[in-house]
Short mmCIF file of C-alpha atoms in Angstrom, two decimals:
data_model
loop_
_atom_site.label_atom_id
_atom_site.label_comp_id
_atom_site.label_asym_id
_atom_site.label_seq_id
_atom_site.Cartn_x
_atom_site.Cartn_y
_atom_site.Cartn_z
CA UNK S 88 5.77 -7.78 22.64
CA UNK S 89 3.94 -4.48 22.95
CA UNK S 90 3.58 -1.06 24.50
CA UNK S 91 1.08 1.27 26.17
CA UNK S 92 0.94 5.03 25.73
CA UNK S 93 -1.00 7.73 27.60
CA UNK S 94 -1.80 11.29 26.45
CA UNK S 95 -3.50 14.08 28.44
CA UNK S 96 -5.20 16.51 26.02
CA UNK S 97 -6.99 19.81 26.61
CA UNK S 98 -9.58 20.70 23.96
CA UNK S 99 -11.08 24.10 23.14
CA UNK S 100 -14.86 24.10 22.87
CA UNK S 101 -16.23 24.71 19.36
CA UNK S 102 -19.89 24.76 18.46
CA UNK S 103 -18.93 25.00 14.77
CA UNK S 104 -17.02 21.71 14.81
CA UNK S 105 -18.90 19.56 17.30
CA UNK S 106 -17.81 16.08 16.21
CA UNK S 107 -14.30 15.10 17.29
CA UNK S 108 -12.63 11.96 15.95
CA UNK S 109 -9.41 10.23 16.91
CA UNK S 110 -7.37 8.80 14.02
CA UNK S 111 -4.43 6.42 14.23
CA UNK S 112 -2.58 6.54 10.89
CA UNK S 113 -0.63 3.31 11.26
CA UNK S 114 0.99 0.93 13.67
CA UNK S 115 2.68 -2.42 13.27
CA UNK S 116 0.62 -5.54 13.81
CA UNK S 117 -1.54 -4.81 16.82
CA UNK S 118 -2.87 -7.12 19.47
CA UNK S 119 -4.28 -7.70 22.89
CA UNK S 120 -1.75 -8.94 25.43
CA UNK S 121 -0.55 -12.40 24.32
CA UNK S 122 -3.06 -14.72 25.90
CA UNK S 123 -4.22 -17.61 23.68
CA UNK S 124 -5.94 -17.49 21.32
CA UNK S 125 -3.69 -14.74 20.00
CA UNK S 126 -5.73 -12.17 18.12
CA UNK S 127 -4.32 -9.02 16.59
CA UNK S 128 -6.23 -6.03 17.97
CA UNK S 129 -5.85 -2.36 18.75
CA UNK S 130 -7.30 -1.13 22.06
CA UNK S 131 -8.03 2.48 22.90
CA UNK S 132 -9.56 4.11 25.97
CA UNK S 133 -10.67 7.70 26.49
CA UNK S 134 -11.08 8.57 30.15
CA UNK S 135 -11.21 4.88 30.96
CA UNK S 136 -13.97 4.05 28.45
CA UNK S 137 -13.13 1.47 25.78
CA UNK S 138 -13.68 3.19 22.41
CA UNK S 139 -12.46 1.01 19.54
CA UNK S 140 -10.44 -2.02 18.62
CA UNK S 141 -8.81 -2.67 15.26
CA UNK S 142 -7.13 -5.70 13.75
CA UNK S 143 -4.10 -5.12 11.61
CA UNK S 144 -1.47 -2.44 11.23
CA UNK S 145 -0.19 0.02 8.60
CA UNK S 146 -3.59 1.46 7.67
CA UNK S 147 -5.51 4.27 9.39
CA UNK S 148 -8.62 3.79 11.48
CA UNK S 149 -10.65 6.18 13.58
CA UNK S 150 -13.29 6.49 16.26
CA UNK S 151 -15.89 9.20 16.82
CA UNK S 152 -15.63 10.47 20.35
CA UNK S 153 -16.98 13.46 22.28
CA UNK S 154 -14.30 14.14 24.87
CA UNK S 155 -14.65 16.62 27.71
CA UNK S 156 -12.57 19.79 27.87
CA UNK S 157 -9.67 17.56 28.87
CA UNK S 158 -9.22 13.84 28.50
CA UNK S 159 -6.73 11.01 28.83
CA UNK S 160 -6.22 8.83 25.77
CA UNK S 161 -4.65 5.41 26.34
CA UNK S 162 -3.44 3.21 23.49
CA UNK S 163 -2.35 -0.39 24.06
CA UNK S 164 -0.39 -2.06 21.27
CA UNK S 165 0.99 -5.55 20.80
CA UNK S 166 2.77 -7.01 17.79
CA UNK S 167 1.97 -10.66 18.46
CA UNK S 168 1.11 -12.52 15.25
CA UNK S 169 -1.16 -15.51 14.70
CA UNK S 170 -1.74 -17.68 11.60
CA UNK S 171 -4.74 -15.46 10.77
CA UNK S 172 -3.15 -11.99 11.06
CA UNK S 173 -1.49 -10.05 8.23
CA UNK S 174 1.35 -10.70 8.24
CA UNK S 175 0.82 -14.12 9.83
CA UNK S 176 3.02 -15.80 12.40
CA UNK S 177 3.06 -18.58 14.94
CA UNK S 178 3.84 -18.88 18.64
CA UNK S 179 6.11 -21.66 19.88
CA UNK S 180 5.90 -22.36 23.61
CA UNK S 181 9.09 -23.69 25.19
CA UNK S 182 8.11 -26.28 27.80
CA UNK S 183 11.44 -27.56 29.13
CA UNK S 184 11.44 -26.20 32.74
CA UNK S 185 15.20 -26.67 33.01
CA UNK S 186 15.78 -24.19 30.18
CA UNK S 187 12.78 -21.85 30.06
CA UNK S 188 10.58 -20.11 32.64
CA UNK S 189 6.90 -21.02 32.80
CA UNK S 190 4.88 -19.65 29.89
CA UNK S 191 7.97 -18.77 27.82
CA UNK S 192 7.33 -18.52 24.09
CA UNK S 193 8.93 -17.20 20.91
CA UNK S 194 7.31 -15.59 17.90
CA UNK S 195 8.08 -17.26 14.57
CA UNK S 196 7.56 -15.50 11.23
CA UNK S 197 8.25 -16.22 7.58
CA UNK S 198 9.40 -12.80 6.39
CA UNK S 199 12.72 -11.01 6.43
CA UNK S 200 12.08 -7.87 8.46
CA UNK S 201 11.41 -7.21 12.12
CA UNK S 202 7.80 -6.80 13.20
CA UNK S 203 8.19 -3.80 15.48
CA UNK S 204 5.58 -2.85 18.08
CA UNK S 205 4.62 0.72 18.88
CA UNK S 206 3.25 3.74 17.08
CA UNK S 207 5.29 4.61 14.02
CA UNK S 208 2.94 7.15 12.45
CA UNK S 209 0.81 10.03 13.67
CA UNK S 210 -2.18 9.92 15.98
CA UNK S 211 -4.51 12.79 15.11
CA UNK S 212 -7.43 14.36 16.94
CA UNK S 213 -9.65 16.36 14.61
CA UNK S 214 -13.16 17.76 14.46
CA UNK S 215 -15.78 18.01 11.72
CA UNK S 216 -18.87 20.15 11.20
CA UNK S 217 -22.27 18.59 11.81
CA UNK S 218 -22.59 17.96 8.05
CA UNK S 219 -19.25 16.88 6.64
CA UNK S 220 -17.45 15.19 3.73
CA UNK S 221 -16.81 11.59 4.71
CA UNK S 222 -15.24 10.22 1.51
CA UNK S 223 -14.34 11.17 -2.06
CA UNK S 224 -13.73 8.72 -4.90
CA UNK S 225 -12.19 9.95 -8.15
CA UNK S 226 -11.51 7.98 -11.33
CA UNK S 227 -10.18 9.46 -14.55
CA UNK S 228 -10.32 8.66 -18.25
CA UNK S 229 -9.68 10.26 -21.63
CA UNK S 230 -11.90 10.91 -24.65
CA UNK S 231 -9.37 11.96 -27.29
CA UNK S 232 -7.85 15.11 -25.73
CA UNK S 233 -10.70 15.65 -23.24
CA UNK S 234 -9.91 14.59 -19.69
CA UNK S 235 -12.76 12.96 -17.81
CA UNK S 236 -12.85 13.24 -14.02
CA UNK S 237 -15.56 11.08 -12.45
CA UNK S 238 -16.29 11.87 -8.82
CA UNK S 239 -18.45 10.47 -6.04
CA UNK S 240 -18.77 12.26 -2.72
CA UNK S 241 -20.22 10.80 0.46
CA UNK S 242 -21.61 13.30 2.97
CA UNK S 243 -22.55 12.44 6.54
CA UNK S 244 -24.60 14.27 9.15
CA UNK S 245 -27.59 15.38 7.10
CA UNK S 246 -29.81 14.39 4.19
CA UNK S 247 -30.28 18.00 3.14
CA UNK S 248 -27.17 19.55 1.61
CA UNK S 249 -25.73 20.94 -1.59
CA UNK S 250 -22.44 19.82 -3.16
CA UNK S 251 -20.43 22.03 -5.54
CA UNK S 252 -17.16 20.95 -7.12
CA UNK S 253 -14.50 22.85 -9.05
CA UNK S 254 -11.40 21.58 -10.82
CA UNK S 255 -8.42 23.94 -10.85
CA UNK S 256 -5.23 23.65 -12.88
CA UNK S 257 -1.74 24.18 -11.43
CA UNK S 258 -2.05 27.94 -11.97
CA UNK S 259 -5.26 28.04 -9.93
CA UNK S 260 -7.57 28.56 -12.94
CA UNK S 261 -10.95 26.83 -12.80
CA UNK S 262 -11.18 24.48 -15.79
CA UNK S 263 -14.41 22.63 -14.93
CA UNK S 264 -17.34 22.87 -12.52
CA UNK S 265 -20.03 20.50 -11.35
CA UNK S 266 -22.83 20.12 -8.84
CA UNK S 267 -24.21 17.18 -6.94
CA UNK S 268 -22.63 14.34 -4.97
CA UNK S 269 -21.83 12.38 -8.14
CA UNK S 270 -20.90 13.44 -11.63
CA UNK S 271 -18.29 13.88 -14.35
CA UNK S 272 -16.09 16.87 -15.13
CA UNK S 273 -14.76 17.35 -18.67
CA UNK S 274 -11.40 19.05 -19.19
CA UNK S 275 -10.57 20.09 -22.77
CA UNK S 276 -6.89 19.76 -23.77
CA UNK S 277 -6.19 18.10 -20.43
CA UNK S 278 -2.69 17.89 -19.01
CA UNK S 279 -2.08 14.22 -18.24
CA UNK S 280 -0.33 12.78 -15.20
CA UNK S 281 2.79 11.10 -16.58
CA UNK S 282 5.42 9.10 -14.68
CA UNK S 283 8.90 10.51 -14.12
CA UNK S 284 11.13 10.29 -17.25
CA UNK S 285 8.14 9.42 -19.45
CA UNK S 286 7.21 13.01 -20.30
CA UNK S 287 8.89 16.41 -20.25
CA UNK S 288 6.27 17.63 -17.74
CA UNK S 289 5.57 14.64 -15.47
CA UNK S 290 3.19 14.42 -12.51
CA UNK S 291 0.74 17.16 -13.48
CA UNK S 292 -1.85 17.58 -10.73
CA UNK S 293 -5.18 19.36 -10.80
CA UNK S 294 -7.00 20.33 -7.60
CA UNK S 295 -10.56 19.16 -7.00
CA UNK S 296 -12.30 21.56 -4.61
CA UNK S 297 -15.41 20.13 -2.93
CA UNK S 298 -17.79 22.43 -1.07
CA UNK S 299 -20.72 21.10 0.97
CA UNK S 300 -23.39 23.54 2.11
CA UNK S 301 -26.16 22.63 4.53
CA UNK S 302 -28.30 25.09 6.48
CA UNK S 303 -26.43 28.38 6.76
CA UNK S 304 -22.84 28.95 5.62
CA UNK S 305 -20.42 26.42 4.11
CA UNK S 306 -20.52 23.24 6.17
CA UNK S 307 -17.36 21.58 4.88
CA UNK S 308 -14.64 22.11 2.29
CA UNK S 309 -11.93 19.78 1.00
CA UNK S 310 -9.27 19.96 -1.72
CA UNK S 311 -8.06 16.74 -3.36
CA UNK S 312 -5.11 16.56 -5.80
CA UNK S 313 -6.16 14.80 -9.02
CA UNK S 314 -3.96 13.33 -11.73
CA UNK S 315 -5.74 12.60 -15.01
CA UNK S 316 -4.42 9.37 -16.52
CA UNK S 317 -5.38 5.89 -17.65
CA UNK S 318 -3.94 2.52 -16.71
CA UNK S 319 -4.44 -0.63 -18.78
CA UNK S 320 -2.91 -4.05 -19.39
CA UNK S 321 -2.59 -6.00 -22.65
CA UNK S 322 -1.20 -9.50 -23.21
CA UNK S 323 2.36 -8.20 -23.17
CA UNK S 324 2.38 -4.59 -21.98
CA UNK S 325 1.49 -2.33 -19.08
CA UNK S 326 0.05 0.91 -20.47
CA UNK S 327 -0.14 4.36 -18.87
CA UNK S 328 -2.07 6.88 -20.97
CA UNK S 329 -2.05 4.34 -23.79
CA UNK S 330 1.73 4.11 -23.95
CA UNK S 331 3.92 1.18 -22.78
CA UNK S 332 5.34 1.74 -19.33
CA UNK S 333 8.60 0.06 -18.32
CA UNK S 334 8.97 -0.36 -14.55
CA UNK S 335 12.43 0.70 -13.40
CA UNK S 336 12.69 0.67 -9.65
CA UNK S 337 13.27 -0.95 -6.31
CA UNK S 338 11.51 -2.64 -3.42
CA UNK S 339 11.52 -0.31 -0.44
CA UNK S 340 11.08 -0.66 3.30
CA UNK S 341 9.72 1.95 5.68
CA UNK S 342 12.71 2.13 8.02
CA UNK S 343 16.28 3.43 8.08
CA UNK S 344 19.49 2.90 10.02
CA UNK S 345 19.42 6.36 11.67
CA UNK S 346 15.68 6.40 12.44
CA UNK S 347 14.51 2.81 12.74
CA UNK S 348 10.90 2.05 11.88
CA UNK S 349 8.72 5.09 11.38
CA UNK S 350 7.73 7.92 9.09
CA UNK S 351 10.34 10.66 8.71
CA UNK S 352 10.08 13.50 6.15
CA UNK S 353 13.83 14.21 5.72
CA UNK S 354 14.61 10.52 5.17
CA UNK S 355 11.74 10.26 2.70
CA UNK S 356 13.07 13.20 0.69
CA UNK S 357 16.51 11.58 0.69
CA UNK S 358 15.00 8.31 -0.58
CA UNK S 359 13.29 10.12 -3.45
CA UNK S 360 16.52 11.88 -4.39
CA UNK S 361 18.23 8.48 -4.45
CA UNK S 362 15.45 7.04 -6.63
CA UNK S 363 15.89 9.81 -9.17
CA UNK S 364 19.69 9.42 -8.97
CA UNK S 365 19.20 5.76 -9.91
CA UNK S 366 17.00 6.70 -12.84
CA UNK S 367 14.10 4.87 -11.17
CA UNK S 368 10.48 5.58 -11.95
CA UNK S 369 8.72 3.09 -9.65
CA UNK S 370 8.83 1.09 -6.43
CA UNK S 371 6.81 -1.55 -4.64
CA UNK S 372 5.69 -1.00 -1.05
CA UNK S 373 7.25 -4.23 0.14
CA UNK S 374 5.61 -5.66 2.16
CA UNK S 375 2.88 -3.46 3.62
CA UNK S 376 1.17 -0.14 2.85
CA UNK S 377 3.40 2.85 3.57
CA UNK S 378 2.42 6.15 5.16
CA UNK S 379 0.10 8.16 2.94
CA UNK S 380 2.63 10.99 2.85
CA UNK S 381 4.86 8.66 0.81
CA UNK S 382 2.13 8.32 -1.83
CA UNK S 383 1.50 12.08 -1.79
CA UNK S 384 5.14 12.65 -2.66
CA UNK S 385 4.97 9.97 -5.37
CA UNK S 386 2.01 11.83 -6.90
CA UNK S 387 4.11 15.00 -7.10
CA UNK S 388 7.37 13.34 -8.23
CA UNK S 389 5.76 11.05 -10.81
CA UNK S 390 7.08 7.91 -9.09
CA UNK S 391 4.81 4.95 -9.90
CA UNK S 392 3.78 2.66 -7.02
CA UNK S 393 2.81 -0.99 -6.79
CA UNK S 394 0.82 -0.77 -3.56
CA UNK S 395 1.18 -3.96 -1.51
CA UNK S 396 -0.87 -5.25 1.41
CA UNK S 397 0.76 -6.78 4.52
CA UNK S 398 0.20 -10.26 3.05
CA UNK S 399 3.78 -11.45 3.46
CA UNK S 400 4.68 -14.85 4.92
CA UNK S 401 1.40 -16.60 4.05
CA UNK S 402 2.86 -20.10 3.97
CA UNK S 403 0.72 -22.20 6.35
CA UNK S 404 -2.48 -23.98 5.36
CA UNK S 405 -4.20 -22.26 8.31
CA UNK S 406 -3.33 -18.87 6.80
CA UNK S 407 -5.53 -19.68 3.80
CA UNK S 408 -8.56 -20.38 5.98
CA UNK S 409 -11.87 -18.51 5.77
CA UNK S 410 -10.88 -16.58 8.92
CA UNK S 411 -7.69 -15.38 7.26
CA UNK S 412 -9.47 -14.65 3.99
CA UNK S 413 -12.11 -12.52 5.70
CA UNK S 414 -9.42 -10.43 7.38
CA UNK S 415 -7.51 -10.07 4.11
CA UNK S 416 -10.69 -8.86 2.38
CA UNK S 417 -11.16 -6.23 5.09
CA UNK S 418 -7.53 -5.11 4.78
CA UNK S 419 -7.97 -4.57 1.04
CA UNK S 420 -11.10 -2.50 1.72
CA UNK S 421 -9.15 -0.27 4.12
CA UNK S 422 -6.19 -0.03 1.77
CA UNK S 423 -8.23 0.91 -1.29
CA UNK S 424 -10.34 3.38 0.68
CA UNK S 425 -7.15 5.21 1.70
CA UNK S 426 -5.07 4.97 -1.51
CA UNK S 427 -7.63 4.87 -4.35
CA UNK S 428 -7.26 8.55 -5.32
CA UNK S 429 -3.48 8.57 -5.72
CA UNK S 430 -2.53 8.67 -9.41
CA UNK S 431 0.89 7.24 -8.56
CA UNK S 432 -0.73 3.96 -7.45
CA UNK S 433 -1.12 1.93 -10.65
CA UNK S 434 -1.52 -1.62 -9.32
CA UNK S 435 -2.60 -3.46 -6.16
CA UNK S 436 -0.38 -6.26 -4.87
CA UNK S 437 -2.18 -8.62 -2.52
CA UNK S 438 0.72 -10.65 -1.14
CA UNK S 439 4.41 -11.42 -1.32
CA UNK S 440 5.68 -14.97 -1.84
CA UNK S 441 2.64 -16.85 -0.50
CA UNK S 442 2.59 -20.64 -0.65
CA UNK S 443 0.34 -20.38 -3.70
CA UNK S 444 0.91 -24.03 -4.59
CA UNK S 445 -1.18 -25.15 -1.60
CA UNK S 446 -4.65 -26.41 -2.50
CA UNK S 447 -6.63 -23.68 -0.65
CA UNK S 448 -4.62 -20.93 -2.40
CA UNK S 449 -6.67 -21.11 -5.60
CA UNK S 450 -9.99 -20.25 -3.96
CA UNK S 451 -8.28 -17.78 -1.61
CA UNK S 452 -6.74 -15.66 -4.37
CA UNK S 453 -9.66 -16.04 -6.76
CA UNK S 454 -11.95 -14.59 -4.08
CA UNK S 455 -9.48 -11.92 -2.94
CA UNK S 456 -8.70 -10.71 -6.46
CA UNK S 457 -12.39 -10.58 -7.46
CA UNK S 458 -13.16 -8.56 -4.32
CA UNK S 459 -10.30 -6.15 -4.99
CA UNK S 460 -11.42 -5.62 -8.59
CA UNK S 461 -14.98 -4.98 -7.42
CA UNK S 462 -13.69 -2.32 -5.03
CA UNK S 463 -11.52 -0.71 -7.72
CA UNK S 464 -12.12 -1.76 -11.35
CA UNK S 465 -9.69 0.90 -12.62
CA UNK S 466 -6.42 -0.78 -11.62
CA UNK S 467 -4.75 -4.13 -12.36
CA UNK S 468 -4.28 -6.61 -9.49
CA UNK S 469 -1.38 -8.93 -8.79
CA UNK S 470 0.48 -10.78 -6.08
CA UNK S 471 4.20 -11.49 -6.05
CA UNK S 472 5.06 -15.16 -6.43
CA UNK S 473 8.11 -17.37 -6.05
CA UNK S 474 6.17 -20.55 -6.90
CA UNK S 475 6.87 -22.52 -10.07
CA UNK S 476 4.64 -21.51 -12.97
CA UNK S 477 3.15 -25.02 -13.23
CA UNK S 478 2.19 -25.18 -9.54
CA UNK S 479 0.92 -21.65 -8.86
CA UNK S 480 -2.84 -21.82 -8.21
CA UNK S 481 -3.32 -18.07 -7.84
CA UNK S 482 -1.59 -16.93 -11.03
CA UNK S 483 -4.60 -17.56 -13.34
CA UNK S 484 -6.48 -14.71 -11.62
CA UNK S 485 -3.90 -11.91 -11.67
CA UNK S 486 -3.54 -9.25 -14.39
CA UNK S 487 0.27 -9.09 -14.25
CA UNK S 488 2.70 -11.89 -13.34
CA UNK S 489 5.18 -10.67 -10.71
CA UNK S 490 8.02 -13.10 -9.97
CA UNK S 491 10.79 -13.04 -7.36
CA UNK S 492 13.95 -14.88 -8.44
CA UNK S 493 17.38 -15.10 -6.81
CA UNK S 494 19.56 -16.73 -9.45
CA UNK S 495 22.99 -17.96 -8.40
CA UNK S 496 22.08 -17.42 -4.74
CA UNK S 497 19.64 -20.13 -3.68
CA UNK S 498 21.05 -22.49 -6.30
CA UNK S 499 24.09 -22.55 -8.61
CA UNK S 500 25.83 -20.43 -6.03
CA UNK S 501 28.05 -17.79 -7.62
CA UNK S 502 27.63 -19.12 -11.17
CA UNK S 503 26.40 -15.91 -12.74
CA UNK S 504 27.02 -17.26 -16.24
CA UNK S 505 23.81 -19.34 -16.04
CA UNK S 506 21.51 -16.47 -15.01
CA UNK S 507 20.65 -15.31 -18.54
CA UNK S 508 19.55 -18.76 -19.73
CA UNK S 509 17.58 -19.53 -16.57
CA UNK S 510 15.87 -16.15 -16.64
CA UNK S 511 14.90 -16.53 -20.29
CA UNK S 512 13.54 -20.02 -19.66
CA UNK S 513 11.53 -18.84 -16.66
CA UNK S 514 9.77 -16.03 -18.49
CA UNK S 515 9.15 -18.05 -21.64
CA UNK S 516 7.41 -20.66 -19.49
CA UNK S 517 5.32 -18.09 -17.62
CA UNK S 518 4.27 -16.36 -20.83
CA UNK S 519 3.35 -19.57 -22.64
CA UNK S 520 1.19 -20.51 -19.65
CA UNK S 521 -0.64 -17.20 -19.13
CA UNK S 522 0.00 -14.62 -21.93
CA UNK S 523 0.22 -11.78 -19.43
CA UNK S 524 2.78 -9.01 -18.89
CA UNK S 525 5.48 -9.91 -16.40
CA UNK S 526 7.61 -8.11 -13.86
CA UNK S 527 10.81 -9.36 -12.32
CA UNK S 528 9.72 -7.95 -8.98
CA UNK S 529 12.77 -9.02 -6.98
CA UNK S 530 16.23 -10.29 -7.73
CA UNK S 531 19.51 -9.91 -5.94
CA UNK S 532 22.03 -11.48 -3.61
CA UNK S 533 22.72 -11.67 0.09
CA UNK S 534 23.29 -8.61 2.23
CA UNK S 535 24.55 -7.73 5.69
CA UNK S 536 21.63 -7.31 8.07
CA UNK S 537 21.28 -3.73 9.30
CA UNK S 538 24.03 -2.44 7.01
CA UNK S 539 23.01 0.62 4.96
CA UNK S 540 25.49 2.50 2.81
CA UNK S 541 24.81 4.18 -0.51
CA UNK S 542 28.31 3.66 -1.88
CA UNK S 543 28.04 -0.06 -1.19
CA UNK S 544 24.88 -0.39 -3.27
CA UNK S 545 25.98 -0.61 -6.88
CA UNK S 546 22.98 -2.22 -8.50
CA UNK S 547 19.51 -0.93 -9.23
CA UNK S 548 16.65 -3.05 -10.47
CA UNK S 549 14.65 -2.73 -13.63
CA UNK S 550 11.25 -4.37 -13.26
CA UNK S 551 10.93 -5.84 -16.74
CA UNK S 552 7.75 -6.38 -18.69
CA UNK S 553 9.71 -8.13 -21.41
CA UNK S 554 9.06 -11.84 -21.62
CA UNK S 555 12.68 -12.88 -21.78
CA UNK S 556 14.93 -10.01 -20.78
CA UNK S 557 15.77 -8.48 -17.45
CA UNK S 558 18.10 -5.52 -17.49
CA UNK S 559 20.43 -4.18 -14.82
CA UNK S 560 21.47 -0.58 -14.36
CA UNK S 561 24.65 0.38 -12.55
CA UNK S 562 24.53 3.41 -10.28
CA UNK S 563 27.37 5.93 -10.64
CA UNK S 564 30.19 5.74 -8.10
#
């Protein structure tokens, strides 16, 4: 159910960068060894000293540490899930001594992918100056043809510093300058960040250069790609830069048959080539946040992202408890802190197919959605439901209705002639109840587990914002 890794590292001494930090970019669900009560944690030791623990996978976390010239870093990981982790799970102990050894148990989950243990993204050791840039938040807007870039910069290590910012276009020309840790840059005749296939020059990125000066020379410097765009929702449309956006895409996973679970640049590039081959302009990070490199590539390709938390399989009453809610709130804070500046991310998805008909679900999602909107007022918030429109207690609080439907699979098996009527009825009912834009976030049929072949995949998905119509595109042979 887990693994332990050891690294021996030699470090050069640097007086200029005296503050080392160890960053883990993402692991599956992490835990102490499985001794009840099962709690999902990350444990790390440097030279035998316990440094940090972290609950939850897929998002980065770090610890400040001053190692010696050489050190041993130990990371202990376990993928055991409890009703209060994200994703949640349960442990079933087998007690028949004639069939099972003492203490034998199995992990049960309510999602359709394997919860791997181990490190599947990078572990980084880096240093910072004494006074350094800790965080940057950028939001963008438009005033006619003037692009507005609002920035907020958090600096740590000193109360006495100067911040200078410059915005450069793709040719390296400075188009706006500012000073101070917070402000607004104005860009006349701004180039907007448009999704793929929505503009002849999609995915235009500026570069925000941030320079922090304390006593002496430059203390810290950081460059952040910035896409100027707006995102809004009406009663029936999802708007990017004031124009209706039609989601055409897929639901991805972060693994592959030749690599397994883990980040891999060549496979990512292949995936993006396949997306463009399909004519897709979007995907959902089903059912957890992906590596940040994925979002960086989306920013540059113009592929729109519905960024989803690891809230998949929330089906037990215990998983809607205050303990679970508190953890979910913290996960959204980590997720937004990491992904907030990516123009490709246009909507937060809090969960996939939760039991949102259960009584505690109303308060749970009302609280979670309000918290997410407070953290980031610039983006719509949703969760993906498979609950009936009359019974869903979380739907009143979302900005966009996302529905998973598997017509002629779970019922009316093979009778594809009834899909059109049932789909139309479903979306008419949802719209009459909520007057919100809708996305058919999943549909499909059964597949062979572990089988991946491009030529065998004939159908792409169009996420539809139409109330009554879902379209299908056929990939070329």
